[in-house]
Short mmCIF file of C-alpha atoms in Angstrom, two decimals:
data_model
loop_
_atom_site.label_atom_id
_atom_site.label_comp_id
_atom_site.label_asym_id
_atom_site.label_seq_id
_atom_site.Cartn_x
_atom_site.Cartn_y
_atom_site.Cartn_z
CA UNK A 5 29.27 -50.64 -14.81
CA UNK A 6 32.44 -49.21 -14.49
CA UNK A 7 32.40 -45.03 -13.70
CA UNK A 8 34.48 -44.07 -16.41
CA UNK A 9 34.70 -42.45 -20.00
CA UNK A 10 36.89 -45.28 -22.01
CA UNK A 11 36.07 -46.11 -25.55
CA UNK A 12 35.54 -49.88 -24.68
CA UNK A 13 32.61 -48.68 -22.48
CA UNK A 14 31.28 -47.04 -24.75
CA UNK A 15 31.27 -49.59 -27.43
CA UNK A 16 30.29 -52.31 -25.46
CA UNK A 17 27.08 -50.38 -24.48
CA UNK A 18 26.14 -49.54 -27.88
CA UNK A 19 26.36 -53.56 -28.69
CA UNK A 20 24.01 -54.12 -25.66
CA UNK A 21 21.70 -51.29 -26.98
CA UNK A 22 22.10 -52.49 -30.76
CA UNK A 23 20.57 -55.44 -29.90
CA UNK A 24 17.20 -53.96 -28.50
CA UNK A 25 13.20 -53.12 -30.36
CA UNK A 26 14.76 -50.37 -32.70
CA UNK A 27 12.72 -48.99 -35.39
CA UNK A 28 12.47 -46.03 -33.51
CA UNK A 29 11.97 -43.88 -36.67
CA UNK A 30 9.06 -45.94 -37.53
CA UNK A 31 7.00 -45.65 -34.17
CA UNK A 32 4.78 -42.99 -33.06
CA UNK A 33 6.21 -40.08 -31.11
CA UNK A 34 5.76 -39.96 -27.42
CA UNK A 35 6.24 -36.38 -26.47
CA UNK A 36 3.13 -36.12 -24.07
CA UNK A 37 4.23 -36.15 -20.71
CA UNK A 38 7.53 -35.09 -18.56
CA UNK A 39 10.58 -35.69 -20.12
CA UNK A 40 13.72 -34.89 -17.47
CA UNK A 41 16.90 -33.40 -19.87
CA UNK A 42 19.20 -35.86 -17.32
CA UNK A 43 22.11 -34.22 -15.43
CA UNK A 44 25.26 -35.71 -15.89
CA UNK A 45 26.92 -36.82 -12.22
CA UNK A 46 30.74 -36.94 -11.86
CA UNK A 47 32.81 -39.13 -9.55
CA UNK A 48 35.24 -37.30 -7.20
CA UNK A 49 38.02 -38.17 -9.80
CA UNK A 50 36.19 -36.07 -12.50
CA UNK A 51 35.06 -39.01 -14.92
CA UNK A 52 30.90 -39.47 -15.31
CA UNK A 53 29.48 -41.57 -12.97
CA UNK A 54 28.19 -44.17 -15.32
CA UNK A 55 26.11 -45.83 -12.23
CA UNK A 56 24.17 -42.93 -10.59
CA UNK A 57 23.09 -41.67 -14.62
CA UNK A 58 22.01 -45.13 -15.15
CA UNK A 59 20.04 -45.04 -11.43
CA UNK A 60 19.00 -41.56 -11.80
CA UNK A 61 17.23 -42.68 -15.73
CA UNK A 62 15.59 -45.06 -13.96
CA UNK A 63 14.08 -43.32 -11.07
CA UNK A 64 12.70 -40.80 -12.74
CA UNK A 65 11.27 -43.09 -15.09
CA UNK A 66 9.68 -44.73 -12.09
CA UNK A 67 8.53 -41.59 -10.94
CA UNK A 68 6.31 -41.15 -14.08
CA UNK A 69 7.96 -39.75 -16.84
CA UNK A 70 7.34 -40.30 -20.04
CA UNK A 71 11.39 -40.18 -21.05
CA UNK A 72 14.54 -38.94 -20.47
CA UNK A 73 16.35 -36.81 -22.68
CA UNK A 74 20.44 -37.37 -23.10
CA UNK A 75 22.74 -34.53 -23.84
CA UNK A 76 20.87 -31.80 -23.11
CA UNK A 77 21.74 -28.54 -21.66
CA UNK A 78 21.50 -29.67 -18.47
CA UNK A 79 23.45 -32.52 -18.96
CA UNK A 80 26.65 -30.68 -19.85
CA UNK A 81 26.70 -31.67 -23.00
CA UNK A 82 29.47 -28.54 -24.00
CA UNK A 83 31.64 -29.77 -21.35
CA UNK A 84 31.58 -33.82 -22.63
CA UNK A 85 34.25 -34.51 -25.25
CA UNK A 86 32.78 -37.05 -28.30
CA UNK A 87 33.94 -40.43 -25.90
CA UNK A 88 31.64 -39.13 -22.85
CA UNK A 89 28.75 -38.03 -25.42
CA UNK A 90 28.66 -41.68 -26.46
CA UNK A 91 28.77 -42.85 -23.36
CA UNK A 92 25.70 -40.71 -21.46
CA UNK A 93 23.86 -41.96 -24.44
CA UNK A 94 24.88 -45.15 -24.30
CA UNK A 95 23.53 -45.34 -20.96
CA UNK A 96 20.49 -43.45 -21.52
CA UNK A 97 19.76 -45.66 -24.82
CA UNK A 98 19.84 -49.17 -22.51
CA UNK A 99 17.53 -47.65 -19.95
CA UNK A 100 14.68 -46.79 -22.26
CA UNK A 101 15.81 -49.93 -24.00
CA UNK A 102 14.75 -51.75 -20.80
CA UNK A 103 11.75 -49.80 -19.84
CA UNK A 104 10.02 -48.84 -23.16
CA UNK A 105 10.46 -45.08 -22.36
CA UNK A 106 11.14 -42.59 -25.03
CA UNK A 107 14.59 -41.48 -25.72
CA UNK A 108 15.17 -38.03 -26.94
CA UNK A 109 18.74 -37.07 -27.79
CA UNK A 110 20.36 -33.16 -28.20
CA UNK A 111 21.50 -33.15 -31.44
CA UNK A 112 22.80 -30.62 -34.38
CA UNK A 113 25.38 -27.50 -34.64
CA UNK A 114 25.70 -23.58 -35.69
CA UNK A 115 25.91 -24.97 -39.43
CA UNK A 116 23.43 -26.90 -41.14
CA UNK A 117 26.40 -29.34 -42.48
CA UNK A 118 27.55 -30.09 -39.87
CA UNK A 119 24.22 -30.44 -38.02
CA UNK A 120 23.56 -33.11 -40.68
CA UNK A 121 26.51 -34.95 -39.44
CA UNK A 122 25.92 -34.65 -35.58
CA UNK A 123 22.53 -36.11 -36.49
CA UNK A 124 23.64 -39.00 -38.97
CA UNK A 125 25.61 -40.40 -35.48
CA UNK A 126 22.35 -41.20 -34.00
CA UNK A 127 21.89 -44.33 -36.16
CA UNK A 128 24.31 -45.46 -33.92
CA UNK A 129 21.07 -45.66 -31.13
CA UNK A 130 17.92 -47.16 -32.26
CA UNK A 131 16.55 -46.31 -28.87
CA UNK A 132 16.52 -42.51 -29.84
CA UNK A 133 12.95 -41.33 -31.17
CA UNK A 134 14.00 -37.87 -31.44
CA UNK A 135 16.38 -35.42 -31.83
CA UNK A 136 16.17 -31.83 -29.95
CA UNK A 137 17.92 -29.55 -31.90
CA UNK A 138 18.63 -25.96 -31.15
CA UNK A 139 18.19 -23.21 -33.06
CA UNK A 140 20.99 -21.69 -35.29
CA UNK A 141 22.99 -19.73 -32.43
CA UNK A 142 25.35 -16.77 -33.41
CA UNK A 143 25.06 -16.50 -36.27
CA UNK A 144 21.44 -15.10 -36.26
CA UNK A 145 19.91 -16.10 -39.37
CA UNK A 146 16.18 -14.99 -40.89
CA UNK A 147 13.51 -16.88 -40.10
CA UNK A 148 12.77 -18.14 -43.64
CA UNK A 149 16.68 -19.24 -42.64
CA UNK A 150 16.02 -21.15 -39.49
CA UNK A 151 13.06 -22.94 -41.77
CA UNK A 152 14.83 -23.96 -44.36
CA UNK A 153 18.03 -24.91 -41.75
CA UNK A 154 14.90 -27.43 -40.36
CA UNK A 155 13.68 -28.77 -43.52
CA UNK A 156 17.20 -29.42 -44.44
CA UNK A 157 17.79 -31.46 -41.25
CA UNK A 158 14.20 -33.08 -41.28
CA UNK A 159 15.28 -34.91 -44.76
CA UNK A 160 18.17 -36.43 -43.58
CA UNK A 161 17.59 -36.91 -40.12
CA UNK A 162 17.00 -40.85 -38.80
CA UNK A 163 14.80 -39.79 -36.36
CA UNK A 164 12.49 -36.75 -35.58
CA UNK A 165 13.20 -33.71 -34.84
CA UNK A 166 12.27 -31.47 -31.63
CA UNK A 167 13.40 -27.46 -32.06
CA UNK A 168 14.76 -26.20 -29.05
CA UNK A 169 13.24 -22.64 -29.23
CA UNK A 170 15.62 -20.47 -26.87
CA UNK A 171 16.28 -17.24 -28.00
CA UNK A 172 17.29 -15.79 -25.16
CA UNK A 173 20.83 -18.09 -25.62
CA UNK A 174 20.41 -18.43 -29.65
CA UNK A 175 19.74 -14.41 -30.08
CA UNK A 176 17.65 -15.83 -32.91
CA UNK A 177 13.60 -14.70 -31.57
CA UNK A 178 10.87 -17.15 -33.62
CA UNK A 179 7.35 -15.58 -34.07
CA UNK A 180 4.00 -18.03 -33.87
CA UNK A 181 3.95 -18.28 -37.32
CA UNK A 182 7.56 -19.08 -37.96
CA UNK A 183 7.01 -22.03 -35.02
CA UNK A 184 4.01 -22.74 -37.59
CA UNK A 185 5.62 -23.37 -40.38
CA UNK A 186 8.75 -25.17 -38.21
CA UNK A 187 5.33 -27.46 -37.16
CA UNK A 188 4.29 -28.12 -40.32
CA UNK A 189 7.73 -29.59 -41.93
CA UNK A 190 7.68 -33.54 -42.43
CA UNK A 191 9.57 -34.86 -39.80
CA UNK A 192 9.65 -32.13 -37.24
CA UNK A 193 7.62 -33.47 -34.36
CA UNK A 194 7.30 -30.79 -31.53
CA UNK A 195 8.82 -27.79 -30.51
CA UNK A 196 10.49 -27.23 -26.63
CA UNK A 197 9.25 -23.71 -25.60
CA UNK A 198 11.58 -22.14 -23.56
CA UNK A 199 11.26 -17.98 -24.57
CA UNK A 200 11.20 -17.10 -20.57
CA UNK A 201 7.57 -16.36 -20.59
CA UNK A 202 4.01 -17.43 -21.24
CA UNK A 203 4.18 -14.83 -24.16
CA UNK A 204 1.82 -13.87 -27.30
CA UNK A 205 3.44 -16.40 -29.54
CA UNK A 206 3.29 -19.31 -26.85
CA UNK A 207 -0.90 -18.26 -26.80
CA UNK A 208 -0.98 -18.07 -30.69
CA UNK A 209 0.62 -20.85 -30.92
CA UNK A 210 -1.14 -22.88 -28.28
CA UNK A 211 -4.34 -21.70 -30.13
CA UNK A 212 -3.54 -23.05 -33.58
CA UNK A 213 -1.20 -25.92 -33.57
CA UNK A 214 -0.04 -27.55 -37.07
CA UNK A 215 -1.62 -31.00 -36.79
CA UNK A 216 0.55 -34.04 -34.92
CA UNK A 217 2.83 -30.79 -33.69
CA UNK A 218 3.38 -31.09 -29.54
CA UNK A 219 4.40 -27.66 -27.93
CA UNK A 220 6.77 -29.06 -24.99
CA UNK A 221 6.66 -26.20 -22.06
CA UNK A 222 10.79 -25.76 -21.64
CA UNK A 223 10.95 -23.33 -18.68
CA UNK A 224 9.95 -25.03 -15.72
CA UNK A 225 8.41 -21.90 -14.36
CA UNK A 226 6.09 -21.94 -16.64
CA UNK A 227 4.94 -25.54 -17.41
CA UNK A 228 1.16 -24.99 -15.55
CA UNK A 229 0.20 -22.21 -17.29
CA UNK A 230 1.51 -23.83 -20.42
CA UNK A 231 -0.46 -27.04 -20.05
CA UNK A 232 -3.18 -25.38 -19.33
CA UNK A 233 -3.03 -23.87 -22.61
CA UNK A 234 -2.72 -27.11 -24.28
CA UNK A 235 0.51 -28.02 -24.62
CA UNK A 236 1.46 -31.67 -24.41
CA UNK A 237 4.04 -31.89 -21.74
CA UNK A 238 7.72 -30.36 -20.75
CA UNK A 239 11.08 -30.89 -20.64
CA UNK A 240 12.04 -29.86 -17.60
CA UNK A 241 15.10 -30.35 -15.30
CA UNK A 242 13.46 -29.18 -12.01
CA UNK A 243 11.75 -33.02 -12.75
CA UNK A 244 14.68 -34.17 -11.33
CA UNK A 245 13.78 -33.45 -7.76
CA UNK A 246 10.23 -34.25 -7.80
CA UNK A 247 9.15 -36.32 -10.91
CA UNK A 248 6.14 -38.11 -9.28
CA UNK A 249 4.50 -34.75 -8.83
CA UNK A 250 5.57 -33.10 -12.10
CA UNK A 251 3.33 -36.16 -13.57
CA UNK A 252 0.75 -35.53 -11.04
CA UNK A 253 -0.07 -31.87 -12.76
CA UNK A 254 0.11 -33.17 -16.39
CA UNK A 255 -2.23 -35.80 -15.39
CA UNK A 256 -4.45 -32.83 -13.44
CA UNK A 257 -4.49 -30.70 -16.56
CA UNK A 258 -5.23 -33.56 -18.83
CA UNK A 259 -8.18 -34.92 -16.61
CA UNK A 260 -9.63 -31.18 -16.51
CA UNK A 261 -8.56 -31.15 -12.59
CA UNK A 262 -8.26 -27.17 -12.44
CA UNK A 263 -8.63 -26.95 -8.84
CA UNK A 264 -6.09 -29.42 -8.21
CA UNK A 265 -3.49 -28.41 -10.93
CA UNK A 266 -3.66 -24.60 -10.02
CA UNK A 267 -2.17 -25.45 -6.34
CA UNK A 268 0.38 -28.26 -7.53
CA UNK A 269 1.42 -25.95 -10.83
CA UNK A 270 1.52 -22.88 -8.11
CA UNK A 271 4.37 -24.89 -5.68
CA UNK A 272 6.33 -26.65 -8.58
CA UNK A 273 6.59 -23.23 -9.67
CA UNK A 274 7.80 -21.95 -6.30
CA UNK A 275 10.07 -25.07 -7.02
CA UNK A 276 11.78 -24.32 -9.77
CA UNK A 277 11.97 -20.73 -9.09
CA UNK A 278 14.94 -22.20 -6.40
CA UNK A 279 16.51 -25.00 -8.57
CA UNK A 280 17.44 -22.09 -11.31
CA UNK A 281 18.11 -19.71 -8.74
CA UNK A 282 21.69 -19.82 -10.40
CA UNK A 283 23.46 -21.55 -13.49
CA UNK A 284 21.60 -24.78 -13.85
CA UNK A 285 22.18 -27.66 -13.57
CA UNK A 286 24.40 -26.49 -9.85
CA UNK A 287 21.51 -26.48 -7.87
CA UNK A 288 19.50 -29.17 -9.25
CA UNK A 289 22.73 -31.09 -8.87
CA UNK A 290 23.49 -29.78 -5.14
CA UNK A 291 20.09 -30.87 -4.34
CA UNK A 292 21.27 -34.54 -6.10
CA UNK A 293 23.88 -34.91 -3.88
CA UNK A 294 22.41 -33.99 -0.40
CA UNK A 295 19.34 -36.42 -1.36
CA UNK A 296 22.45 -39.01 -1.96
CA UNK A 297 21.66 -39.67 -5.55
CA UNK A 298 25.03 -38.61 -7.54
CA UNK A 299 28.38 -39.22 -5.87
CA UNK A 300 29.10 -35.23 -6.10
CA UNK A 301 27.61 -32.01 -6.73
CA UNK A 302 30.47 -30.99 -9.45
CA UNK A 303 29.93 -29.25 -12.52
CA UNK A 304 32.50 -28.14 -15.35
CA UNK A 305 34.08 -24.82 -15.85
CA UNK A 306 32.50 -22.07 -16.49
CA UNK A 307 29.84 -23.36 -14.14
CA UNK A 308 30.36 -22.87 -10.62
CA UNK A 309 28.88 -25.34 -7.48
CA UNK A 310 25.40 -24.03 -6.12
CA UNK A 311 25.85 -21.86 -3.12
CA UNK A 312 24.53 -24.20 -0.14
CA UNK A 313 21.58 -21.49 0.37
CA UNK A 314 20.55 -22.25 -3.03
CA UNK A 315 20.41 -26.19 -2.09
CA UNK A 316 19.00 -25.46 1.21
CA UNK A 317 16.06 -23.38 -0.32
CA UNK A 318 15.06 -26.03 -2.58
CA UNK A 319 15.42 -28.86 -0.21
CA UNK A 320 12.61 -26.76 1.68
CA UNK A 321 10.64 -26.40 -1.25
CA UNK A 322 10.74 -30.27 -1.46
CA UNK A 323 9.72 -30.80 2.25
CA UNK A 324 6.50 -28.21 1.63
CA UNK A 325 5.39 -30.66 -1.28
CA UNK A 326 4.58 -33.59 1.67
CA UNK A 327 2.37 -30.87 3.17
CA UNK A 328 -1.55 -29.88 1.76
CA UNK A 329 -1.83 -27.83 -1.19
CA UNK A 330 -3.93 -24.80 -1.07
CA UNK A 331 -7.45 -26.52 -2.32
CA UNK A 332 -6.57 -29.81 -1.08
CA UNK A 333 -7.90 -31.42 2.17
CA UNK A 334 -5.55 -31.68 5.44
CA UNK A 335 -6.30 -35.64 5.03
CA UNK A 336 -5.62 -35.89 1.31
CA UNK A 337 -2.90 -38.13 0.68
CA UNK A 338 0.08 -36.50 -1.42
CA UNK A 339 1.68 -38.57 -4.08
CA UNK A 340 4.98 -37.27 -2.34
CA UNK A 341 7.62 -34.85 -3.12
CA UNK A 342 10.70 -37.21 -3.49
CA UNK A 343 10.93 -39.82 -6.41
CA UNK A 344 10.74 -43.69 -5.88
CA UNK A 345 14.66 -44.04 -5.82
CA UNK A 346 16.87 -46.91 -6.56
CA UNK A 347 19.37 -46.81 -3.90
CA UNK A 348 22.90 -46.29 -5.75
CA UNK A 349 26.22 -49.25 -5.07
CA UNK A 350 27.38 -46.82 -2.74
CA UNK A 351 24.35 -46.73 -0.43
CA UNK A 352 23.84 -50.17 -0.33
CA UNK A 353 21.32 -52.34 -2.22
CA UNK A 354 19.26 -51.42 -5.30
CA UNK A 355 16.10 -51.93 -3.87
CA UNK A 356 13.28 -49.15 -4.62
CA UNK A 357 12.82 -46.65 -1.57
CA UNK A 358 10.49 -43.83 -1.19
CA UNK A 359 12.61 -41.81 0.65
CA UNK A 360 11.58 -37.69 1.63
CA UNK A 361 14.76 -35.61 0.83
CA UNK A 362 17.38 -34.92 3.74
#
């Protein structure tokens, strides 16, 4: 696939994609699980790397995630202009296409108009099963606001919705039983919890859930604790680096494996203290490139490259994860820290590697 942001790209993916199950409105919701928010790679000219996004979808997806989620934060998605939107989802939409995964896409805007519209354009992907939508930034309105901003979207939305609680960027804080009654709108399928703590609401919450509502953990921190507490999965970036073992402590919490998810939960957190250590996604992306999995570290103004201590730090995060866990025995196999990687056209031959990073 050419690396490049053209129109015809774009197009000609969504005709591939067109052509694939669909019906995503009608199918159940998948939001158990890790979901990874993808980054979006550059090439050295500046254009998105069309290749490594489509690699990097897949290898997560072979390290045992559930989905991948397309224009996210951590993809950028402020920096893309409307050609390299379609195109990241484009890719992103074939993948999950191909593998049965579920595709969540970032979605909406400040205004509830014009939310409607950004959401309308996903017809344009029956992959999608969801939208994540953040909350009404800015402009800081009520919470009987944000709820009826919601149930507004939730009628004319083609696909579910996820709410991207974030206050700390919206300036718009959400109480348990605002999230509640977010929950209990038709067509609002989950919430991603990202508040910067495990705080009241998130254990109020946790402890009374509308029914069919998933609580997705959204600071990677904080996913073991949250899990613990019920909730159904995460969205989390740090999944990037280590996706095998991010599914590992789902699965331990799910199975009731306390002993076992307390030591992995306690060094992914150590983990993904390091990959947010500054603006994501620079480190997570740093770390991308030294593993050789994206052509180049490069974000977009405002953000700034990761510091090569931040990379370094992380990179010896990853190594510890090959090592025993506290509670696990010396000759205990780990499922490994690295993901099973597709190597990428400019490392040779696709063919699936477990490889440790460098």
């Amino acid at each position: 696939m050419a690396q490049n942001t053209t129109q015809n790209t774009a197009e000609d993916i969504t005709a591939e994609t067109a052509g694939g199950t669909g019906g995503g409105i009608a199918r159940a919701v998948p939001l158990h699980g890790i979901h990874v928010p993808l980054v979006t790679p550059f090439t050295r000219a500046g254009e998105i790397a069309a290749e490594a996004l489509e690699a990097l979808a897949h290898e997560v997806l072979d390290g045992g995630a559930t989905g991948i989620v397309a224009l996210g934060t951590t993809g950028e998605t402020a920096c893309l202009d409307e050609a390299e939107r379609a195109l990241v989802t484009g890719v992103c939409a074939r993948v999950c296409r191909e593998r049965d995964a579920m595709l969540t896409v970032g979605a909406g805007a400040v205004g509830t108009r014009a939310a409607e519209t950004s959401l309308a354009a996903l017809v344009r992907w029956p992959q999608a099963g969801a939208a994540l939508v953040t909350v009404p930034s800015f402009v800081r309105p009520s919470a009987a606001g944000v709820l009826a901003h919601f149930g507004r979207l939730a009628e004319v939305s083609p696909v579910p919705l996820v709410v991207y609680h974030i206050p700390h960027r919206t300036g718009q804080p959400l109480d348990a039983a605002a999230l509640r009654a977010l929950g209990s709108l038709p067509g609002v399928a989950g919430v991603k919890y990202s508040t910067g703590s495990v705080d009241q609401d998130a254990v109020e919450l946790l402890g009374d859930r509308p029914a069919g509502f998933h609580v997705l953990a959204g600071d990677d921190v904080y996913v073991s604790p949250m899990l613990a507490m019920g909730a159904s999965g995460g969205i989390l970036a740090s999944a990037h680096l280590a996706t095998e073992r991010f599914a590992e402590l789902a699965a331990a919490w799910r199975a009731g494996d306390a002993v076992r998810a307390r030591a992995l939960g306690h060094a992914l957190a150590g983990l993904s203290a390091a990959a947010f250590a500054e603006p994501n996604p620079a480190v997570v992306k740093g770390v991308l490139h030294a593993q050789g999995r994206i052509p180049t570290p490069d974000v977009r103004l405002p953000l700034l490259p990761a510091s090569g201590a931040a990379v370094a730090s992380v990179l010896e995060r990853l190594a510890a994860l090959d090592k025993p866990l506290a509670g696990q025995a010396s000759g205990e196999m780990n499922t490994g820290g690295g993901n099973r990687r597709r190597k990428k056209s400019w490392m040779g031959d696709l063919t699936p590697t477990h490889e440790s990073p460098e």
